Tab-separated table of C-alpha atoms in Angstrom:
chain	number	residue	atom	x	y	z
D	5	UNK	CA	-36.087	-35.674	-7.723
D	6	UNK	CA	-34.398	-39.100	-7.814
D	7	UNK	CA	-32.876	-40.978	-4.895
D	8	UNK	CA	-29.988	-42.482	-6.864
D	9	UNK	CA	-28.699	-44.578	-3.967
D	10	UNK	CA	-32.113	-46.159	-3.638
D	11	UNK	CA	-32.195	-46.714	-7.409
D	12	UNK	CA	-28.951	-48.705	-7.135
D	13	UNK	CA	-30.200	-50.651	-4.121
D	14	UNK	CA	-33.514	-51.471	-5.816
D	15	UNK	CA	-31.938	-52.521	-9.094
D	16	UNK	CA	-29.304	-54.725	-7.480
D	17	UNK	CA	-31.921	-56.364	-5.267
D	18	UNK	CA	-34.289	-57.106	-8.164
D	19	UNK	CA	-31.864	-58.111	-10.895
D	20	UNK	CA	-31.354	-61.823	-11.392
D	21	UNK	CA	-27.818	-63.071	-10.755
D	22	UNK	CA	-27.422	-64.672	-14.183
D	23	UNK	CA	-26.817	-68.210	-15.416
D	24	UNK	CA	-25.668	-70.919	-13.052
D	25	UNK	CA	-21.932	-71.426	-13.268
D	26	UNK	CA	-19.427	-73.076	-11.011
D	27	UNK	CA	-16.750	-71.030	-9.294
D	28	UNK	CA	-14.129	-72.365	-11.719
D	29	UNK	CA	-16.317	-71.590	-14.758
D	30	UNK	CA	-16.848	-68.045	-13.513
D	31	UNK	CA	-13.132	-67.492	-12.974
D	32	UNK	CA	-12.319	-68.869	-16.403
D	33	UNK	CA	-14.935	-66.682	-18.106
D	34	UNK	CA	-13.587	-63.560	-16.392
D	35	UNK	CA	-9.988	-64.433	-17.190
D	36	UNK	CA	-10.801	-65.200	-20.828
D	37	UNK	CA	-12.721	-61.953	-21.288
D	38	UNK	CA	-9.732	-60.033	-19.946
D	39	UNK	CA	-7.395	-61.870	-22.337
D	40	UNK	CA	-9.705	-61.243	-25.280
D	41	UNK	CA	-10.038	-57.565	-24.376
D	42	UNK	CA	-6.252	-57.201	-24.519
D	43	UNK	CA	-5.968	-59.180	-27.749
D	44	UNK	CA	-8.758	-57.131	-29.336
D	45	UNK	CA	-6.756	-53.925	-29.049
D	46	UNK	CA	-4.218	-54.944	-31.690
D	47	UNK	CA	-6.854	-56.480	-33.977
D	48	UNK	CA	-9.074	-53.396	-33.912
D	49	UNK	CA	-6.302	-50.845	-34.269
D	50	UNK	CA	-4.737	-52.719	-37.175
D	51	UNK	CA	-8.060	-53.069	-39.000
D	52	UNK	CA	-9.324	-49.516	-38.373
D	53	UNK	CA	-5.905	-47.815	-38.628
D	54	UNK	CA	-6.814	-45.760	-35.571
D	55	UNK	CA	-4.349	-45.198	-32.740
D	56	UNK	CA	-5.028	-43.672	-29.300
D	57	UNK	CA	-4.066	-40.033	-28.913
D	58	UNK	CA	-1.254	-39.632	-26.356
D	59	UNK	CA	-1.688	-42.016	-23.458
D	60	UNK	CA	-5.465	-42.146	-23.647
D	61	UNK	CA	-5.492	-45.759	-24.776
D	62	UNK	CA	-4.837	-46.988	-21.228
D	63	UNK	CA	-8.471	-46.929	-20.160
D	64	UNK	CA	-9.269	-49.799	-17.784
D	65	UNK	CA	-11.182	-52.926	-18.762
D	66	UNK	CA	-13.624	-53.989	-16.047
D	67	UNK	CA	-15.299	-57.395	-16.153
D	68	UNK	CA	-18.401	-56.810	-14.069
D	69	UNK	CA	-21.526	-58.578	-12.909
D	70	UNK	CA	-24.997	-57.096	-13.302
D	71	UNK	CA	-24.848	-55.020	-10.090
D	72	UNK	CA	-21.504	-53.619	-11.274
D	73	UNK	CA	-23.087	-52.499	-14.542
D	74	UNK	CA	-25.943	-50.894	-12.590
D	75	UNK	CA	-23.570	-48.897	-10.356
D	76	UNK	CA	-21.564	-47.654	-13.329
D	77	UNK	CA	-24.628	-46.547	-15.255
D	78	UNK	CA	-26.316	-44.847	-12.321
D	79	UNK	CA	-23.121	-42.831	-11.876
D	80	UNK	CA	-23.250	-41.893	-15.555
D	81	UNK	CA	-26.953	-41.016	-15.514
D	82	UNK	CA	-26.487	-38.970	-12.371
D	83	UNK	CA	-23.761	-36.919	-14.044
D	84	UNK	CA	-25.553	-36.394	-17.356
D	85	UNK	CA	-29.044	-35.747	-16.018
D	86	UNK	CA	-28.025	-33.339	-13.255
D	87	UNK	CA	-28.834	-30.176	-15.295
D	88	UNK	CA	-32.293	-31.475	-16.254
D	89	UNK	CA	-33.170	-32.643	-12.740
D	90	UNK	CA	-31.981	-29.359	-11.236
D	91	UNK	CA	-34.216	-27.516	-13.685
D	92	UNK	CA	-37.203	-29.698	-12.818
D	93	UNK	CA	-36.471	-29.346	-9.100
D	94	UNK	CA	-36.689	-25.569	-9.454
D	95	UNK	CA	-40.142	-25.935	-11.005
D	96	UNK	CA	-41.311	-28.444	-8.454
D	97	UNK	CA	-42.906	-26.059	-5.985
D	98	UNK	CA	-44.900	-23.803	-8.291
D	99	UNK	CA	-45.463	-25.982	-11.346
D	100	UNK	CA	-48.478	-28.221	-11.941
D	101	UNK	CA	-46.429	-31.295	-11.074
D	102	UNK	CA	-45.197	-29.917	-7.783
D	103	UNK	CA	-47.964	-31.371	-5.614
D	104	UNK	CA	-47.611	-34.843	-7.129
D	105	UNK	CA	-43.839	-34.906	-6.796
D	106	UNK	CA	-44.098	-33.483	-3.305
D	107	UNK	CA	-46.081	-36.547	-2.230
D	108	UNK	CA	-44.224	-39.177	-4.221
D	109	UNK	CA	-40.734	-37.838	-3.613
D	110	UNK	CA	-37.347	-38.975	-4.759
D	111	UNK	CA	-37.518	-42.311	-2.996
D	112	UNK	CA	-40.428	-43.647	-5.030
D	113	UNK	CA	-38.852	-42.293	-8.203
D	114	UNK	CA	-35.616	-43.984	-7.189
D	115	UNK	CA	-37.426	-47.322	-6.828
D	116	UNK	CA	-38.994	-46.930	-10.253
D	117	UNK	CA	-35.694	-46.040	-11.902
D	118	UNK	CA	-34.152	-49.032	-10.147
D	119	UNK	CA	-36.791	-51.367	-11.560
D	120	UNK	CA	-36.052	-50.216	-15.100
D	121	UNK	CA	-32.303	-50.568	-14.556
D	122	UNK	CA	-32.792	-54.120	-13.290
D	123	UNK	CA	-34.487	-54.930	-16.602
D	124	UNK	CA	-31.695	-53.416	-18.694
D	125	UNK	CA	-28.877	-54.902	-16.596
D	126	UNK	CA	-29.654	-58.437	-17.749
D	127	UNK	CA	-29.430	-57.505	-21.454
D	128	UNK	CA	-26.236	-55.487	-21.960
D	129	UNK	CA	-23.176	-57.479	-23.047
D	130	UNK	CA	-20.650	-54.679	-22.905
D	131	UNK	CA	-20.316	-50.918	-22.888
D	132	UNK	CA	-17.683	-48.216	-23.160
D	133	UNK	CA	-18.686	-45.913	-20.308
D	134	UNK	CA	-17.495	-42.354	-20.875
D	135	UNK	CA	-19.362	-39.963	-18.603
D	136	UNK	CA	-19.249	-41.136	-15.004
D	137	UNK	CA	-16.368	-39.883	-12.822
D	138	UNK	CA	-13.902	-42.496	-11.543
D	139	UNK	CA	-14.569	-44.078	-8.164
D	140	UNK	CA	-12.703	-46.610	-5.980
D	141	UNK	CA	-14.868	-49.543	-7.113
D	142	UNK	CA	-15.212	-48.326	-10.731
D	143	UNK	CA	-11.864	-46.812	-11.776
D	144	UNK	CA	-11.605	-44.746	-14.926
D	145	UNK	CA	-9.148	-42.601	-16.795
D	146	UNK	CA	-8.397	-39.455	-14.744
D	147	UNK	CA	-9.203	-36.244	-16.569
D	148	UNK	CA	-11.152	-37.951	-19.312
D	149	UNK	CA	-14.518	-38.441	-17.695
D	150	UNK	CA	-13.695	-41.825	-16.203
D	151	UNK	CA	-13.548	-43.704	-19.507
D	152	UNK	CA	-13.682	-47.463	-18.958
D	153	UNK	CA	-14.678	-50.570	-20.844
D	154	UNK	CA	-17.316	-52.722	-19.134
D	155	UNK	CA	-17.846	-56.384	-20.044
D	156	UNK	CA	-20.877	-57.936	-18.321
D	157	UNK	CA	-19.740	-61.531	-17.802
D	158	UNK	CA	-23.047	-63.207	-16.775
D	159	UNK	CA	-24.888	-61.721	-19.760
D	160	UNK	CA	-22.210	-62.851	-22.195
D	161	UNK	CA	-22.313	-66.387	-20.774
D	162	UNK	CA	-26.126	-66.373	-20.881
D	163	UNK	CA	-26.278	-65.362	-24.557
D	164	UNK	CA	-23.560	-67.748	-25.723
D	165	UNK	CA	-25.494	-70.604	-24.099
D	166	UNK	CA	-28.813	-69.411	-25.490
D	167	UNK	CA	-27.389	-69.200	-29.037
D	168	UNK	CA	-25.471	-72.475	-28.617
D	169	UNK	CA	-22.284	-71.026	-30.102
D	170	UNK	CA	-18.628	-71.584	-29.330
D	171	UNK	CA	-18.051	-69.639	-26.083
D	172	UNK	CA	-14.420	-68.757	-26.830
D	173	UNK	CA	-15.318	-67.341	-30.253
D	174	UNK	CA	-18.371	-65.489	-28.936
D	175	UNK	CA	-16.439	-63.825	-26.107
D	176	UNK	CA	-13.760	-62.598	-28.498
D	177	UNK	CA	-16.436	-61.398	-30.948
D	178	UNK	CA	-18.098	-59.318	-28.224
D	179	UNK	CA	-14.734	-57.911	-27.125
D	180	UNK	CA	-13.978	-56.807	-30.691
D	181	UNK	CA	-17.184	-54.750	-30.763
D	182	UNK	CA	-16.587	-53.109	-27.401
D	183	UNK	CA	-12.890	-52.519	-28.037
D	184	UNK	CA	-13.878	-50.647	-31.199
D	185	UNK	CA	-15.832	-48.209	-29.037
D	186	UNK	CA	-12.841	-47.758	-26.746
D	187	UNK	CA	-10.650	-47.095	-29.789
D	188	UNK	CA	-13.135	-44.565	-31.164
D	189	UNK	CA	-13.044	-42.457	-28.000
D	190	UNK	CA	-9.325	-42.848	-27.265
D	191	UNK	CA	-8.242	-42.077	-30.860
D	192	UNK	CA	-10.648	-39.151	-31.326
D	193	UNK	CA	-10.074	-36.841	-28.334
D	194	UNK	CA	-12.877	-34.399	-29.176
D	195	UNK	CA	-15.567	-37.075	-29.522
D	196	UNK	CA	-16.538	-37.408	-25.860
D	197	UNK	CA	-16.876	-33.669	-25.286
D	198	UNK	CA	-18.848	-33.286	-28.505
D	199	UNK	CA	-21.397	-35.934	-27.532
D	200	UNK	CA	-21.656	-34.648	-23.975
D	201	UNK	CA	-22.221	-31.128	-25.299
D	202	UNK	CA	-25.012	-32.312	-27.577
D	203	UNK	CA	-26.685	-34.215	-24.732
D	204	UNK	CA	-26.496	-31.191	-22.439
D	205	UNK	CA	-27.937	-28.998	-25.202
D	206	UNK	CA	-30.782	-31.468	-25.633
D	207	UNK	CA	-31.507	-31.559	-21.911
D	208	UNK	CA	-31.212	-27.785	-21.672
D	209	UNK	CA	-34.040	-27.411	-24.196
D	210	UNK	CA	-36.336	-29.669	-22.197
D	211	UNK	CA	-39.433	-27.972	-20.877
D	212	UNK	CA	-41.486	-30.868	-19.585
D	213	UNK	CA	-43.981	-30.848	-16.783
D	214	UNK	CA	-42.551	-32.933	-13.893
D	215	UNK	CA	-45.846	-34.713	-13.260
D	216	UNK	CA	-45.976	-35.843	-16.906
D	217	UNK	CA	-42.496	-37.337	-16.697
D	218	UNK	CA	-43.395	-39.060	-13.431
D	219	UNK	CA	-46.554	-40.474	-14.974
D	220	UNK	CA	-44.601	-41.933	-17.883
D	221	UNK	CA	-42.010	-43.411	-15.551
D	222	UNK	CA	-44.725	-45.076	-13.485
D	223	UNK	CA	-46.407	-46.474	-16.611
D	224	UNK	CA	-43.073	-47.945	-17.638
D	225	UNK	CA	-42.672	-49.683	-14.294
D	226	UNK	CA	-46.252	-50.969	-14.435
D	227	UNK	CA	-45.549	-52.424	-17.878
D	228	UNK	CA	-42.442	-54.094	-16.510
D	229	UNK	CA	-44.482	-55.569	-13.662
D	230	UNK	CA	-47.110	-56.851	-16.079
D	231	UNK	CA	-49.828	-54.367	-15.135
D	232	UNK	CA	-51.080	-51.039	-16.365
D	233	UNK	CA	-52.047	-49.942	-19.840
D	234	UNK	CA	-49.820	-50.659	-22.837
D	235	UNK	CA	-47.215	-48.019	-23.564
D	236	UNK	CA	-48.704	-46.619	-26.768
D	237	UNK	CA	-49.861	-43.314	-28.161
D	238	UNK	CA	-53.228	-42.611	-29.780
D	239	UNK	CA	-52.114	-44.180	-33.046
D	240	UNK	CA	-51.136	-47.396	-31.334
D	241	UNK	CA	-47.400	-46.816	-31.777
D	242	UNK	CA	-45.073	-47.081	-28.811
D	243	UNK	CA	-43.310	-43.958	-27.581
D	244	UNK	CA	-39.997	-43.633	-25.795
D	245	UNK	CA	-38.913	-41.196	-23.091
D	246	UNK	CA	-36.889	-39.268	-25.649
D	247	UNK	CA	-39.912	-38.768	-27.904
D	248	UNK	CA	-41.836	-37.372	-24.951
D	249	UNK	CA	-39.681	-34.275	-24.529
D	250	UNK	CA	-38.939	-33.181	-28.073
D	251	UNK	CA	-39.205	-29.551	-29.089
D	252	UNK	CA	-38.202	-28.336	-32.589
D	253	UNK	CA	-34.726	-27.481	-31.280
D	254	UNK	CA	-34.450	-30.893	-29.644
D	255	UNK	CA	-35.430	-32.678	-32.838
D	256	UNK	CA	-32.506	-30.973	-34.522
D	257	UNK	CA	-30.099	-31.993	-31.777
D	258	UNK	CA	-31.522	-35.512	-31.655
D	259	UNK	CA	-30.997	-35.850	-35.404
D	260	UNK	CA	-27.289	-35.105	-34.931
D	261	UNK	CA	-27.028	-37.452	-31.941
D	262	UNK	CA	-28.804	-40.227	-33.835
D	263	UNK	CA	-26.362	-39.837	-36.707
D	264	UNK	CA	-23.249	-39.998	-34.538
D	265	UNK	CA	-24.565	-42.951	-32.509
D	266	UNK	CA	-25.444	-44.767	-35.728
D	267	UNK	CA	-21.894	-44.131	-36.912
D	268	UNK	CA	-20.335	-45.452	-33.688
D	269	UNK	CA	-22.522	-48.555	-33.450
D	270	UNK	CA	-22.345	-49.333	-37.165
D	271	UNK	CA	-18.566	-48.897	-37.170
D	272	UNK	CA	-18.247	-51.322	-34.245
D	273	UNK	CA	-20.418	-53.905	-36.019
D	274	UNK	CA	-18.437	-53.467	-39.249
D	275	UNK	CA	-15.126	-53.912	-37.418
D	276	UNK	CA	-16.181	-56.958	-35.417
D	277	UNK	CA	-17.266	-58.702	-38.620
D	278	UNK	CA	-14.267	-57.444	-40.598
D	279	UNK	CA	-11.755	-58.730	-38.078
D	280	UNK	CA	-13.855	-61.785	-37.301
D	281	UNK	CA	-12.974	-64.182	-40.160
D	282	UNK	CA	-9.263	-64.046	-39.298
D	283	UNK	CA	-9.576	-64.570	-35.542
D	284	UNK	CA	-13.095	-65.915	-34.886
D	285	UNK	CA	-13.542	-69.150	-36.877
D	286	UNK	CA	-17.309	-69.378	-36.294
D	287	UNK	CA	-18.073	-65.682	-36.883
D	288	UNK	CA	-20.628	-66.380	-39.650
D	289	UNK	CA	-22.660	-68.673	-37.396
D	290	UNK	CA	-22.451	-66.239	-34.474
D	291	UNK	CA	-23.540	-63.270	-36.585
D	292	UNK	CA	-26.512	-65.123	-38.088
D	293	UNK	CA	-27.812	-66.366	-34.746
D	294	UNK	CA	-27.151	-63.081	-32.975
D	295	UNK	CA	-28.938	-61.020	-35.621
D	296	UNK	CA	-32.022	-63.207	-35.314
D	297	UNK	CA	-31.987	-62.851	-31.540
D	298	UNK	CA	-31.428	-59.098	-31.714
D	299	UNK	CA	-34.348	-58.592	-34.113
D	300	UNK	CA	-36.807	-60.884	-32.355
D	301	UNK	CA	-36.490	-59.769	-28.748
D	302	UNK	CA	-37.664	-62.016	-25.945
D	303	UNK	CA	-41.408	-61.463	-26.277
D	304	UNK	CA	-44.104	-58.823	-26.329
D	305	UNK	CA	-43.142	-57.301	-22.978
D	306	UNK	CA	-39.504	-57.156	-23.983
D	307	UNK	CA	-40.398	-55.466	-27.275
D	308	UNK	CA	-42.656	-52.924	-25.551
D	309	UNK	CA	-39.943	-51.997	-23.069
D	310	UNK	CA	-37.345	-51.767	-25.817
D	311	UNK	CA	-39.568	-49.197	-27.481
D	312	UNK	CA	-40.181	-47.343	-24.233
D	313	UNK	CA	-36.480	-47.107	-23.392
D	314	UNK	CA	-35.500	-46.236	-26.947
D	315	UNK	CA	-33.674	-49.543	-27.461
D	316	UNK	CA	-35.469	-50.200	-30.755
D	317	UNK	CA	-33.853	-47.026	-32.082
D	318	UNK	CA	-30.490	-48.479	-31.049
D	319	UNK	CA	-31.199	-51.585	-33.139
D	320	UNK	CA	-31.804	-49.378	-36.177
D	321	UNK	CA	-28.534	-47.586	-35.442
D	322	UNK	CA	-26.606	-50.851	-35.703
D	323	UNK	CA	-28.180	-51.639	-39.059
D	324	UNK	CA	-28.127	-48.193	-40.657
D	325	UNK	CA	-24.690	-47.301	-39.348
D	326	UNK	CA	-23.095	-50.534	-40.518
D	327	UNK	CA	-24.579	-49.998	-43.980
D	328	UNK	CA	-23.122	-46.461	-44.065
D	329	UNK	CA	-19.636	-47.580	-42.991
D	330	UNK	CA	-19.573	-50.457	-45.463
D	331	UNK	CA	-20.661	-48.246	-48.370
D	332	UNK	CA	-18.058	-45.569	-47.589
D	333	UNK	CA	-15.174	-48.018	-47.101
D	334	UNK	CA	-16.097	-49.800	-50.341
D	335	UNK	CA	-15.995	-46.470	-52.173
D	336	UNK	CA	-13.018	-44.594	-50.653
D	337	UNK	CA	-11.215	-47.193	-48.520
D	338	UNK	CA	-10.502	-47.205	-44.792
D	339	UNK	CA	-8.286	-44.113	-44.921
D	340	UNK	CA	-11.009	-42.246	-46.775
D	341	UNK	CA	-13.602	-43.363	-44.254
D	342	UNK	CA	-11.405	-42.232	-41.351
D	343	UNK	CA	-11.836	-38.628	-42.462
D	344	UNK	CA	-15.105	-38.936	-40.538
D	345	UNK	CA	-13.059	-38.493	-37.335
D	346	UNK	CA	-11.452	-35.194	-38.398
D	347	UNK	CA	-13.864	-32.888	-36.564
D	348	UNK	CA	-17.562	-32.552	-35.678
D	349	UNK	CA	-18.033	-30.990	-39.123
D	350	UNK	CA	-17.023	-34.233	-40.854
D	351	UNK	CA	-19.466	-36.401	-38.907
D	352	UNK	CA	-22.310	-37.635	-41.127
D	353	UNK	CA	-25.736	-36.084	-40.804
D	354	UNK	CA	-28.791	-38.244	-40.258
D	355	UNK	CA	-29.634	-37.850	-43.957
D	356	UNK	CA	-26.089	-38.842	-44.956
D	357	UNK	CA	-26.270	-42.006	-42.860
D	358	UNK	CA	-29.102	-43.032	-45.187
D	359	UNK	CA	-27.233	-41.752	-48.284
D	360	UNK	CA	-23.500	-42.415	-47.867
D	361	UNK	CA	-22.742	-41.004	-51.327
D	362	UNK	CA	-23.815	-37.570	-50.082
D	363	UNK	CA	-21.278	-37.713	-47.239
D	364	UNK	CA	-18.559	-38.813	-49.657
D	365	UNK	CA	-19.397	-35.942	-51.998
D	366	UNK	CA	-19.351	-33.383	-49.158
D	367	UNK	CA	-16.236	-34.519	-47.291
D	368	UNK	CA	-14.118	-35.667	-50.228
D	369	UNK	CA	-15.129	-32.952	-52.696
D	370	UNK	CA	-12.086	-30.716	-52.074
D	371	UNK	CA	-9.645	-33.623	-52.242
D	372	UNK	CA	-11.219	-34.776	-55.489
C-alpha cells in the first residue's frame, strides 16, 4: 500500500536543508539545545511536581536535522498505521479501489506521502516520539515503544531568526515545551498505551474505500505542488484526512483523543510560560511573536495544507488546552490539577476541556 522506504527517500530529497549557518554556528546550536534539554528537566519537574516512574525518565534527547525528523516519523507512522493498511490491502483485490491501487501501487503512494512529509519536516520545532521502535540511528527507550525527544535544530534556528528574538532564550523556551511532553509520558506510565489503544480503535473502525483515500492523498500533493483543485468540501470548508474516515464510533473515539491531546499540548504551553519568567528573560516577547506567527501561517497554501493535515486542529488544542489547565490550577492548585494523571477515567472529556468547572466537579467531588 505504501512504499515507506521510498517515502523517506522522497521526503529527504525534497526537503530544504534549512537556514544557512556556519559549521561553528551549527555545532553551537546543537550543543546549546542539548544543554537546555538537560536543564529543562529540573525546571519542568519542579514546576509540575511530576517525577518519572522508575527509570523511565532516561529517554534519549536527539537533536536532529529535517531528514532525521522524517525518518523518525515514518517509523512511527509505519507502526501505527500497519493495522489500517493491512485491512485496506485485504480489500485491494475485490474492492472498488483495487484496480486503481493495482496500477498506482505502493511506490507512487510512497512518493506522495514523502512529498507531504517534506512539507511538515520544515515546520516542526520539537516532538516527543513515543510509538516507533528503537533503531541504531534513532535510539529509544527499550520496552517503552522507543520513547525519545526530538529537537529539530534547523527549524528552531529558522524561527528564532524569523521572529528576531534572543536565540538562547528561544531555544530554552522550546526545550521547556518539549521536555514537558517527555515528563508527561515518563511520569504517567499508562498514558502511552492508552493513546495507542485509542488510535488503534479508531483505525480499526475505519471502513474507507482505498481509491477514495488515494484520491485525497493525490489532491493533497497537487495542492502542495500548486496545482489541482482547492481542498474543500461542498460548503467551501477545508477537510482533513481524519474527517474523511469518521463513523459514529470514530467520532466518539476522536472526541476522547482530541481531549487528551488538548490536555497534553495545553499543559506544555502552560508549563513553558509558567517556568519562563524565572529562566527565560524575554519570554513575554517570544510568546507574543510566536502566537502571531502560529495563528497567521505562512500564506494561503500553508493554511490549506494545515487544514488538510489536521494541523489547524492542533492549533486549537494548544489554545483550548492551555485555557483548561490554567482554569483548573487557579481553582484547585497544581496538586489538584495533577489528579488528571490518575487514570484514563480522570482525563477530561472534550466537553470538560471547554468547561473546566465540570471536570473539577466530577474529579474532586468525592474529596470535597
